[in-house]
XYZ file of C-alpha atoms in Angstrom:
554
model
C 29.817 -41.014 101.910
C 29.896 -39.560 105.592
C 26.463 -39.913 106.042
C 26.070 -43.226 103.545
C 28.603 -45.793 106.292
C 26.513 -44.440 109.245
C 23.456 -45.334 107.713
C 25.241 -49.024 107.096
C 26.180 -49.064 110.443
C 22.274 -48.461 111.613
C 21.574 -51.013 108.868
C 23.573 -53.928 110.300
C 22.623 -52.837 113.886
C 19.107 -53.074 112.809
C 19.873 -57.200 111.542
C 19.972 -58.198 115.147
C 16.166 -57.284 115.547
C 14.948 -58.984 112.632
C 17.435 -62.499 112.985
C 14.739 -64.357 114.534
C 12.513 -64.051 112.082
C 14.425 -65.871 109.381
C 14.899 -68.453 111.617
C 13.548 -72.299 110.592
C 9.959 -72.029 110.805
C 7.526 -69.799 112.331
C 6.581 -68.451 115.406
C 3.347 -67.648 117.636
C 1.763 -64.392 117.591
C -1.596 -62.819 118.778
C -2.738 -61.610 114.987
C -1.712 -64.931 113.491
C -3.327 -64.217 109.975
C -0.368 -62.639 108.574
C 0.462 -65.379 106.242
C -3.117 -65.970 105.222
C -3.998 -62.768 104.426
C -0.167 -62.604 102.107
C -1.463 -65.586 100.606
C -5.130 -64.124 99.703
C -3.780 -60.541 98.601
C -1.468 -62.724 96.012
C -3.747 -64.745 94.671
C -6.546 -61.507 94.082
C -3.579 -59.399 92.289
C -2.733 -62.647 90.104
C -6.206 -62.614 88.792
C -6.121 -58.830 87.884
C -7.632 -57.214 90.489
C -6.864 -53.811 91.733
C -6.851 -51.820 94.166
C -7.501 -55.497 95.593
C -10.805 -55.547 98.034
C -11.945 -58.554 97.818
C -10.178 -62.069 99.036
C -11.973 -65.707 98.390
C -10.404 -67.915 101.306
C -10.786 -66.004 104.493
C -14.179 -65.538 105.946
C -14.330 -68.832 106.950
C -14.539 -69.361 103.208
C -17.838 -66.839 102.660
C -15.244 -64.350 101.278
C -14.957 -60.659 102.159
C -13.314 -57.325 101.452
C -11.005 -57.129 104.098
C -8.962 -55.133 102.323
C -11.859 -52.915 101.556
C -11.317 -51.557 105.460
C -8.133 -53.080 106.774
C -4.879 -51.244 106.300
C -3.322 -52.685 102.480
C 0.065 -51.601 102.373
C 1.957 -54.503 103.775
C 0.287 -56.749 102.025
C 0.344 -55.380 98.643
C 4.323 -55.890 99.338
C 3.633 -59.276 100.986
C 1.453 -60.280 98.196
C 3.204 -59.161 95.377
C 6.458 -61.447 96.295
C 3.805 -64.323 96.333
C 2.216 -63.548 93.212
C 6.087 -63.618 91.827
C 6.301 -66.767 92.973
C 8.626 -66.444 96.522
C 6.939 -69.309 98.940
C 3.959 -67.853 100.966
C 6.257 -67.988 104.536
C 9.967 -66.102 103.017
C 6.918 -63.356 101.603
C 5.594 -62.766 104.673
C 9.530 -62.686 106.882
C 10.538 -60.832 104.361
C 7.014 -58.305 104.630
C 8.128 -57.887 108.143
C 11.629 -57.523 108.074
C 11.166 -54.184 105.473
C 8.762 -53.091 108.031
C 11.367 -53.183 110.758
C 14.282 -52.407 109.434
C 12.991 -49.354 107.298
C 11.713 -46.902 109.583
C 15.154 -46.684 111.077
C 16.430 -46.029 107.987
C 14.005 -43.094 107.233
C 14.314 -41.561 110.484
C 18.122 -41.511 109.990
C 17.576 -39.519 106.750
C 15.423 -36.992 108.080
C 17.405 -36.588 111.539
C 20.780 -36.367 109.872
C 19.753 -33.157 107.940
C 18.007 -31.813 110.887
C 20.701 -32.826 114.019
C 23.354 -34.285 112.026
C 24.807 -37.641 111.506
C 25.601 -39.113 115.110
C 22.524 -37.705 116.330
C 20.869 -39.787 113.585
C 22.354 -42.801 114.321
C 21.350 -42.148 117.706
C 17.535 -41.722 116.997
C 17.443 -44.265 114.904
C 18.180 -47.214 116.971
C 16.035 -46.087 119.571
C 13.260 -45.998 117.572
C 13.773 -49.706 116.054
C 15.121 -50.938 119.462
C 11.992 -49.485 121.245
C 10.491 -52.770 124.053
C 7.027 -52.002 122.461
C 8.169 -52.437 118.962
C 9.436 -55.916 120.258
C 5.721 -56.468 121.499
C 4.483 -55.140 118.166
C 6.681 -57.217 116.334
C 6.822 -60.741 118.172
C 4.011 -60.703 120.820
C 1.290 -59.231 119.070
C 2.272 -59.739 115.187
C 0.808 -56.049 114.168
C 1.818 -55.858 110.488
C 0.308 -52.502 109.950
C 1.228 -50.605 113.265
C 4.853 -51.137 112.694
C 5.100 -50.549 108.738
C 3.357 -47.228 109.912
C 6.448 -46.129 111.864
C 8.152 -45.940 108.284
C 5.662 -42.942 107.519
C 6.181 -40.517 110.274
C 9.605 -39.304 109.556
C 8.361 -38.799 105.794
C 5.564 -35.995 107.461
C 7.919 -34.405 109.981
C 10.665 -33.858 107.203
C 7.689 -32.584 104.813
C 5.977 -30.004 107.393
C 9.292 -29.265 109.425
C 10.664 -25.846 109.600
C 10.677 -23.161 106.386
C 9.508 -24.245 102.723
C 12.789 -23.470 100.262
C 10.138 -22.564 97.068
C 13.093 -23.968 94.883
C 12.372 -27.393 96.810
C 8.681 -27.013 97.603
C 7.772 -29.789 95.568
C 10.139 -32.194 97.072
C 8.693 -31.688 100.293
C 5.186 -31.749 99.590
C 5.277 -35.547 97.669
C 7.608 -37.008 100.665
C 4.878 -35.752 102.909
C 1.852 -36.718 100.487
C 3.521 -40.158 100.174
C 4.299 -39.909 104.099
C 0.584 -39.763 105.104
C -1.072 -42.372 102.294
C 1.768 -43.974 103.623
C 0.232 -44.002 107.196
C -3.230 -44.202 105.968
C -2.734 -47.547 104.001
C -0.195 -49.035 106.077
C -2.671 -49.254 109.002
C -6.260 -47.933 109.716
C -7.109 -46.631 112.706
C -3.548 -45.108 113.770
C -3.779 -43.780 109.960
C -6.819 -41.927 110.988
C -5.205 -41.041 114.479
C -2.181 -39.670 112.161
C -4.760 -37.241 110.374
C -6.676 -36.287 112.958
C -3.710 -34.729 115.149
C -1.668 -33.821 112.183
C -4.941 -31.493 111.224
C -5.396 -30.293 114.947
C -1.608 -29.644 115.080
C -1.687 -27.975 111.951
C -4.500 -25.450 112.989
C -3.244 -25.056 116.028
C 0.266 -23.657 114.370
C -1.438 -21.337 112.435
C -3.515 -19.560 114.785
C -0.573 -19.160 116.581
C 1.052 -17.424 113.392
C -1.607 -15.623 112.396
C -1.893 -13.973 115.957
C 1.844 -13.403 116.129
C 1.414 -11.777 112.626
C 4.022 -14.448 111.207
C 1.511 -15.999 108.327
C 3.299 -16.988 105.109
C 1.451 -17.693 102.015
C 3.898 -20.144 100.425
C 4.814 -22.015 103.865
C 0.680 -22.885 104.155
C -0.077 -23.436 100.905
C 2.769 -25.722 101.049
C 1.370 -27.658 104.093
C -2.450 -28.119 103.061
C -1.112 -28.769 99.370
C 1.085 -32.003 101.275
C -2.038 -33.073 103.498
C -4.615 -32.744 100.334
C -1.899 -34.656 98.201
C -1.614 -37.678 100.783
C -5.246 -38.000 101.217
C -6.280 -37.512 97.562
C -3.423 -40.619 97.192
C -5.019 -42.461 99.696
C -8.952 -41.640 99.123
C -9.090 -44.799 97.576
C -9.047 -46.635 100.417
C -9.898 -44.532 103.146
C -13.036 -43.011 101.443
C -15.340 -46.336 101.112
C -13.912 -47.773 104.440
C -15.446 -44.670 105.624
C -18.282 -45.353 103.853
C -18.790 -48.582 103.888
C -18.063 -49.596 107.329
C -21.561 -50.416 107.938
C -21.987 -53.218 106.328
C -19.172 -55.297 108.310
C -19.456 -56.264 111.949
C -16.717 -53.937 113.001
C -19.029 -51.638 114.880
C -19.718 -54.431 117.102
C -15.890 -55.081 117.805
C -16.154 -51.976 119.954
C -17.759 -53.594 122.716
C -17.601 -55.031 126.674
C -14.471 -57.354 125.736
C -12.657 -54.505 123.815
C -13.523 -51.591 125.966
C -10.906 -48.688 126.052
C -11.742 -47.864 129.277
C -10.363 -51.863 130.114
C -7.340 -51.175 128.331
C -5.537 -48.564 129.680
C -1.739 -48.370 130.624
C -1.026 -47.962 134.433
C 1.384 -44.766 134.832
C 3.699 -47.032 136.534
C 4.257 -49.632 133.631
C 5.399 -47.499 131.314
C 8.806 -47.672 133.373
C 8.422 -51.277 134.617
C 6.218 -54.029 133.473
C 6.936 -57.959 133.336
C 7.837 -58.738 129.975
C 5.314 -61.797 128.691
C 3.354 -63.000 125.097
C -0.082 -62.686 126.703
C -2.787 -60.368 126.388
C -4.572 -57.079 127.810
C -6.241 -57.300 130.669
C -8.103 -54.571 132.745
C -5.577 -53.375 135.399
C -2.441 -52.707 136.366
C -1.111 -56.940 135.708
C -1.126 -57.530 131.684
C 0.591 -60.288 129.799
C 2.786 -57.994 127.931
C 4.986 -55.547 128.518
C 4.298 -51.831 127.906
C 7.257 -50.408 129.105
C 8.519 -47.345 127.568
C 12.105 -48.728 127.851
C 14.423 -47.595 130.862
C 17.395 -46.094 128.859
C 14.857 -44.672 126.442
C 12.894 -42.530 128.503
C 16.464 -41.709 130.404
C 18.174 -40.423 126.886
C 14.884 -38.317 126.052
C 15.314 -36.729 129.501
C 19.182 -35.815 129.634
C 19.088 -35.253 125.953
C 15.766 -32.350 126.717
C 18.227 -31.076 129.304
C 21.348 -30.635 127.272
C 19.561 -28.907 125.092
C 17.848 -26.053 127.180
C 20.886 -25.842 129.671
C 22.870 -25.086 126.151
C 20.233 -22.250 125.920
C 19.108 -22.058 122.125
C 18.972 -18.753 120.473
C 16.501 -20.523 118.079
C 13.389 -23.380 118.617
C 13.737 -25.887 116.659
C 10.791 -28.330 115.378
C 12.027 -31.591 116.125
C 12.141 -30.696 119.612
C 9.057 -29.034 119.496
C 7.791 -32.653 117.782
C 9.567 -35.010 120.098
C 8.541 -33.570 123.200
C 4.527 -32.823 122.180
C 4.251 -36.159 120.637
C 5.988 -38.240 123.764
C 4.148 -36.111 125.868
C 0.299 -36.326 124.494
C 0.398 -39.708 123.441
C 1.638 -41.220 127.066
C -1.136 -39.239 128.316
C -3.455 -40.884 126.311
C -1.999 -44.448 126.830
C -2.990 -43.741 130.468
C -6.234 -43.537 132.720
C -5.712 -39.868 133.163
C -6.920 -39.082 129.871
C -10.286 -41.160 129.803
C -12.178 -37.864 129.935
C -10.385 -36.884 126.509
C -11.515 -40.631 124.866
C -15.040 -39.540 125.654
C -14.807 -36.135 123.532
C -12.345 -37.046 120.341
C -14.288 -38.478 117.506
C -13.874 -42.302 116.913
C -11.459 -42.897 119.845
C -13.619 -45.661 120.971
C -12.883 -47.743 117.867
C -8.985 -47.461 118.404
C -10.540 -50.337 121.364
C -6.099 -50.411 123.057
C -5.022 -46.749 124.357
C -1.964 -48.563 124.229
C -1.740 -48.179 120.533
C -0.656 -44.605 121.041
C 2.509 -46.223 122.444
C 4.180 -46.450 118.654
C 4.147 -42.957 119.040
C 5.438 -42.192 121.886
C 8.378 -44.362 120.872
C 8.819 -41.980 117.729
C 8.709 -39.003 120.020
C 11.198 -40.544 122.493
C 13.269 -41.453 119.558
C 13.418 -37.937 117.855
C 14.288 -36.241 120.873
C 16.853 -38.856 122.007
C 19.274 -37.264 119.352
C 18.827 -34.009 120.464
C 21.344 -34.178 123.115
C 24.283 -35.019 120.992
C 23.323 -32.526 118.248
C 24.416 -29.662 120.885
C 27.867 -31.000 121.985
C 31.094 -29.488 121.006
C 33.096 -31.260 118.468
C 32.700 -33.963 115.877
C 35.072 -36.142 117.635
C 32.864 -35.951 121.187
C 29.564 -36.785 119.151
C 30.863 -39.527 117.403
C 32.158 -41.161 120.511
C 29.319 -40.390 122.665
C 26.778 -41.685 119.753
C 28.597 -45.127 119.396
C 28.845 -45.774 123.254
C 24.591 -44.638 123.421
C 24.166 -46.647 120.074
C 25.866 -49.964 121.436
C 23.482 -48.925 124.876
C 20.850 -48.924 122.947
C 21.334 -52.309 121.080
C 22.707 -54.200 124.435
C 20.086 -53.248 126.888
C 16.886 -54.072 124.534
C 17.757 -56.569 121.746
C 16.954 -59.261 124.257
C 13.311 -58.363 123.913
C 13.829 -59.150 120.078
C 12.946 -62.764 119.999
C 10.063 -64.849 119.666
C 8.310 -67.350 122.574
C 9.154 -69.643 120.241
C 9.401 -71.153 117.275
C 7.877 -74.347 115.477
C 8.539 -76.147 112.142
C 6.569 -75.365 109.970
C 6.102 -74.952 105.588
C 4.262 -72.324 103.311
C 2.438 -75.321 102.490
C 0.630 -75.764 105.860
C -0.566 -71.984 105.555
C -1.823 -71.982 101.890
C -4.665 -75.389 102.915
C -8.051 -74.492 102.789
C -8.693 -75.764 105.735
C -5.799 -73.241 107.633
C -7.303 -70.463 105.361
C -11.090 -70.991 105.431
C -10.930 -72.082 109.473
C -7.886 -71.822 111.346
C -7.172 -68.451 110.166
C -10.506 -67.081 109.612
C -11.270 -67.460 113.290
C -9.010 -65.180 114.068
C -10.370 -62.210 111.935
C -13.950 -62.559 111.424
C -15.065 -58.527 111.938
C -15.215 -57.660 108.689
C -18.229 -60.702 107.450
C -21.675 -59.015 107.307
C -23.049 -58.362 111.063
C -25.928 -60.882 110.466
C -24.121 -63.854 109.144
C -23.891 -67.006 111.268
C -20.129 -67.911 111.810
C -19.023 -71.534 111.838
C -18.337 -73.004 115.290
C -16.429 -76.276 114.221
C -14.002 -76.418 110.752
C -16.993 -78.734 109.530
C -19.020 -75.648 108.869
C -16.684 -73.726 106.770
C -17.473 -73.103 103.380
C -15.968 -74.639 100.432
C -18.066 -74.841 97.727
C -20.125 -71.659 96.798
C -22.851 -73.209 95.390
C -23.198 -76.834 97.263
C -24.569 -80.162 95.607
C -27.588 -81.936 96.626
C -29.808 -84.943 95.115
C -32.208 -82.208 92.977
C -29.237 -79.931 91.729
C -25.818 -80.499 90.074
C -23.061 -77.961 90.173
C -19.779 -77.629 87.615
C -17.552 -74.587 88.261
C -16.642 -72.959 85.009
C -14.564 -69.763 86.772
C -13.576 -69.285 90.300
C -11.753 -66.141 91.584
C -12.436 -63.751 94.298
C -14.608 -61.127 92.332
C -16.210 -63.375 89.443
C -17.511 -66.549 89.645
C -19.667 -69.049 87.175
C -21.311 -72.202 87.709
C -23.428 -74.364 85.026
C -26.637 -75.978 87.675
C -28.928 -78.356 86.706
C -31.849 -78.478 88.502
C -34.509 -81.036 88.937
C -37.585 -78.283 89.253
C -37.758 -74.421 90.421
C -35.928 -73.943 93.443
C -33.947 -71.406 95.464
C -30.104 -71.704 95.666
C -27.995 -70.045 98.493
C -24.695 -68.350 97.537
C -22.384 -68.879 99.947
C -20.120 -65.793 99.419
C -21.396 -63.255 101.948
C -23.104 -60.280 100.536
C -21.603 -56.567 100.248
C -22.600 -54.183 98.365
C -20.726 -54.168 94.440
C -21.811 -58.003 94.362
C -23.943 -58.383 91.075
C -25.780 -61.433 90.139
C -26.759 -63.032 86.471
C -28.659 -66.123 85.449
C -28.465 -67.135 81.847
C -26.427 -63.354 81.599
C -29.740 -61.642 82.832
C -29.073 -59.603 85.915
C -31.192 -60.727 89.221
C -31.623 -58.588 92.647
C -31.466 -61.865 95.241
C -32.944 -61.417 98.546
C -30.424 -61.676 101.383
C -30.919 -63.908 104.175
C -28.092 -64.355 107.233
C -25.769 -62.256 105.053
C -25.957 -64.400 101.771
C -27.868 -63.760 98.764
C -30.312 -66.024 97.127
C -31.597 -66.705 93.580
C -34.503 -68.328 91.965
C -33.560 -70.804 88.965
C -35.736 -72.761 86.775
C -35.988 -76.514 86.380
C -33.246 -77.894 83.759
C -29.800 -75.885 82.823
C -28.685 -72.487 84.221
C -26.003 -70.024 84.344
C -25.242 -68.392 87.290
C -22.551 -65.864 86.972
C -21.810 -63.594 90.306
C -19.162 -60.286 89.761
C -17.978 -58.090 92.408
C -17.684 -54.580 91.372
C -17.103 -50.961 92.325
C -19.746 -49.186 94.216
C -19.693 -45.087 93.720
C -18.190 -44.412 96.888
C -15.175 -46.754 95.613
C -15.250 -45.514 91.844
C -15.117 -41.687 93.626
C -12.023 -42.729 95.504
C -10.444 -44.557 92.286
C -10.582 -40.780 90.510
C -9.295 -39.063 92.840
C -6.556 -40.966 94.003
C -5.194 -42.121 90.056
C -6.250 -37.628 89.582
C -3.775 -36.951 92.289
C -1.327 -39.167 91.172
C -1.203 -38.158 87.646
C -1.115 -34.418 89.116
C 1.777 -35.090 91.144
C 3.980 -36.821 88.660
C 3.165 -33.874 86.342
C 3.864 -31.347 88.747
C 7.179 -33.646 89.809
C 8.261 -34.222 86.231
C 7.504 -30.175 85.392
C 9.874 -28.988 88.527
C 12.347 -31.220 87.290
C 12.699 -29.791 83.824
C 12.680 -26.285 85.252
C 15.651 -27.373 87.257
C 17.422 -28.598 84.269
C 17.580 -25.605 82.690
């Protein structure tokens, strides 16, 4: 119970972020695709398919497997309220709101058995009251980048300080579940998440193998968490590897998404004007990237406090919060351009800015420190509540939207808002050599289309098998208008036909009189391979769960 009314506390605290949002309406945001893309991950997991890849409407109604490549794990939440029936808009508020309000909650848990409770509280509402998870949230609408910040307290509990064999297990899922956690939730700061989290790793055991310190259970019990989150994730992660090439995302990474355009001037990470514009190369953006004033002052005194207190014993969190604040505000900034020309697959991450969500994690971990050293219960509960209502006071004015419009699921779940307005938006993932629409008047929506010497009836539409009865007035070629990736397989009168592909859309040959053209999407090996291994891992770990438990019973 003394840790259970804290964690209310940080709970109703956290409401003030997320009020907006359930506001009448809607409001503006640079990713404005959230609703379509809640919409078309419904509608795909009502017709049976999973892991979903493929979506009908988007694509400027060609279709494509967005999330084939683009982080699912929002979505499947999103979508799954949909599919239930909860209107298209309350899904999607609600889809953000768990990804706000969450992370604080998880941080809480894993700070309050590291520092204790009022540090907890503490940490936690600096990391939801952070001024760039106010851009994340209402300036630049990043689903995935802020459901990600749920994840990282999951892998510092799981690889923090020494393994308890009793409890091994424990550990090991949370951090499995921490990093497919980070891995669906968002794709490139998933990878990012790997990456270091394998260069951290190796560097911490170099450093214990030289200082004669290696422990057999401890690493076992870290590589068995990092193979565990990956095998749950390889589903996804392996054919968007894979895959990649077929989309035009390579070509994202170009002159008007250049890193080197997108860096964060040293000098607005303390003070920036706070807008709901855009990047820019320089120093004069139209949003904010400020690190937050009493943030960056609370990391400081608290970093302080806790070496003038002079530790017999370093602990990991601080270790954590000051190497993660530290590298990833280097990287944010021009100073580390060098380093984006050497690490693999920086250049795709397009914002150095991104790295900010972790630097607000670091910031946040450490901010608790402080309080964690004082004397007394009494003196940290009074200093947490007067940081705490700091904290909330000073930033929740950066909680709020530009503004908001009236607005109905309705006007989001139109073909024309799906197959134009919000394809527009998001267009990377369409084959490289298919011509986009300029005007709404070019969108698709029929797959087959209609002319004088060819009728069309639809017997079964759905975004991985379609069917269409044509009757055609002599031999002729028809153009599919779903764009073409690779799993798509083609049948007329249930014979299966290899099209050739021309702008990124297959076409067939038919006969003169009746035919059936039947078109299923289905797994390639690369996506079959990640199936195994992530439904293998899973069955191994809820084996390996349910085992431990039974041995604890007894």
């Amino acid at each position: 119970m003394k840790r259970l009314l804290p964690l209310i506390a940080v709970f109703c605290f956290s409401i003030l972020a997320i009020r907006p949002i359930f506001s009448s309406g809607y409001f503006p945001m640079h990713d404005d695709t959230q609703v379509a893309r809640v919409i078309t991950m419904g509608r795909s997991l009502s017709e049976g398919q999973f892991p979903v890849r493929m979506v009908a409407d988007l694509g400027f109604g060609y279709g494509y497997p967005i999330f084939n490549f683009y982080g699912p794990l929002p979505y499947y939440f999103g979508g799954t309220l949909y599919a239930f029936g909860v209107p298209a808009l309350l899904a999607t508020k609600i889809m953000f709101a768990v990804g706000i309000i969450l992370p604080a909650m998880t941080l809480y848990a894993v700070v309050s058995g590291m520092l204790g409770v009022p540090a907890a509280v503490v940490s936690s509402l600096l990391y939801i009251y952070a001024p760039y998870h106010a851009v994340q949230i209402y300036v630049r609408g990043a689903v995935g980048e802020y459901w990600i910040l749920l994840f990282w307290p999951l892998i510092l509990y799981a690889l923090a300080g020494e393994v308890n064999p009793r409890h091994a297990y424990r550990r090991i899922l949370i951090g499995a579940f921490g990093i497919a956690g980070a891995v669906l939730s968002h794709t490139l700061l998933g990878y990012v998440t790997v990456f270091f989290l394998a260069v951290g790793l190796l560097v911490y055991w170099l450093i214990r193998i030289m200082k004669r310190t290696f422990a057999v259970s401890v690493f076992a019990a870290h590589m068995s968490t990092v193979l565990f989150g990956l095998g749950l994730s390889a589903f996804f992660w392996l054919p968007a590897m894979w895959e990649m090439g077929y989309t035009s995302v390579a070509g994202q990474v170009s002159e008007s998404a250049n890193y080197r355009d997108h860096f964060v001037c040293v000098g607005q990470l303390w003070s920036s004007l706070w807008g709901y514009g855009g990047s820019a190369p320089g120093c004069l953006d139209g949003m904010s990237f400020i690190l937050g004033k009493f943030h960056v002052v609370i990391f400081l005194v608290s970093l302080f406090v806790w070496l003038w207190s002079k530790p017999k014993k370093v602990k990991t969190v601080i270790v954590a919060g000051v190497l993660i604040t530290v590298i990833t505000v280097f990287l944010a900034t021009p100073l580390s351009a060098f380093m984006w020309q050497l690490l693999p697959g920086f250049a795709y991450l397009q914002y150095p800015w991104r790295f900010l969500a972790l630097s607000t994690f670091g910031l946040s971990l450490l901010g608790g420190v402080g309080i964690s050293v004082l004397r007394g219960r009494k003196r940290q509960a009074v200093v947490a509540v007067v940081l705490s209502a700091g904290i909330v006071a000073l930033n929740v004015k950066w909680f709020v939207p530009q503004y908001t419009y009236t607005t109905g699921s309705d006007t989001f779940e139109s073909p024309s808002d799906l197959r134009w307005r919000a394809s527009k938006i998001s267009d990377e993932y369409l084959p490289n050599d298919l011509i986009r629409p300029t005007r709404e008047s070019e969108a698709v929506f029929d797959t087959i289309e209609a002319r004088t010497t060819l009728a069309v009836s639809a017997l079964r539409e759905s975004a991985i098998d379609e069917s269409f009865v044509l009757q055609a007035a002599s031999p002729m070629d028809v153009v599919i208008h779903k764009a073409y990736f690779p799993g798509w397989r083609y049948f007329i009168n249930t014979a299966e036909v290899i099209p050739h592909i021309e702008n990124g859309l297959p076409v067939v040959r038919v006969d003169a009189g009746q035919s059936l053209v039947e078109m299923r999407f289905t797994d390639t090996p690369v996506r079959t391979t990640g199936n195994i291994i992530s439904f293998a891992t899973f069955i191994l770990g809820t084996v390996i769960l349910y085992e431990q438990q039974r041995k604890a019973k007894r």
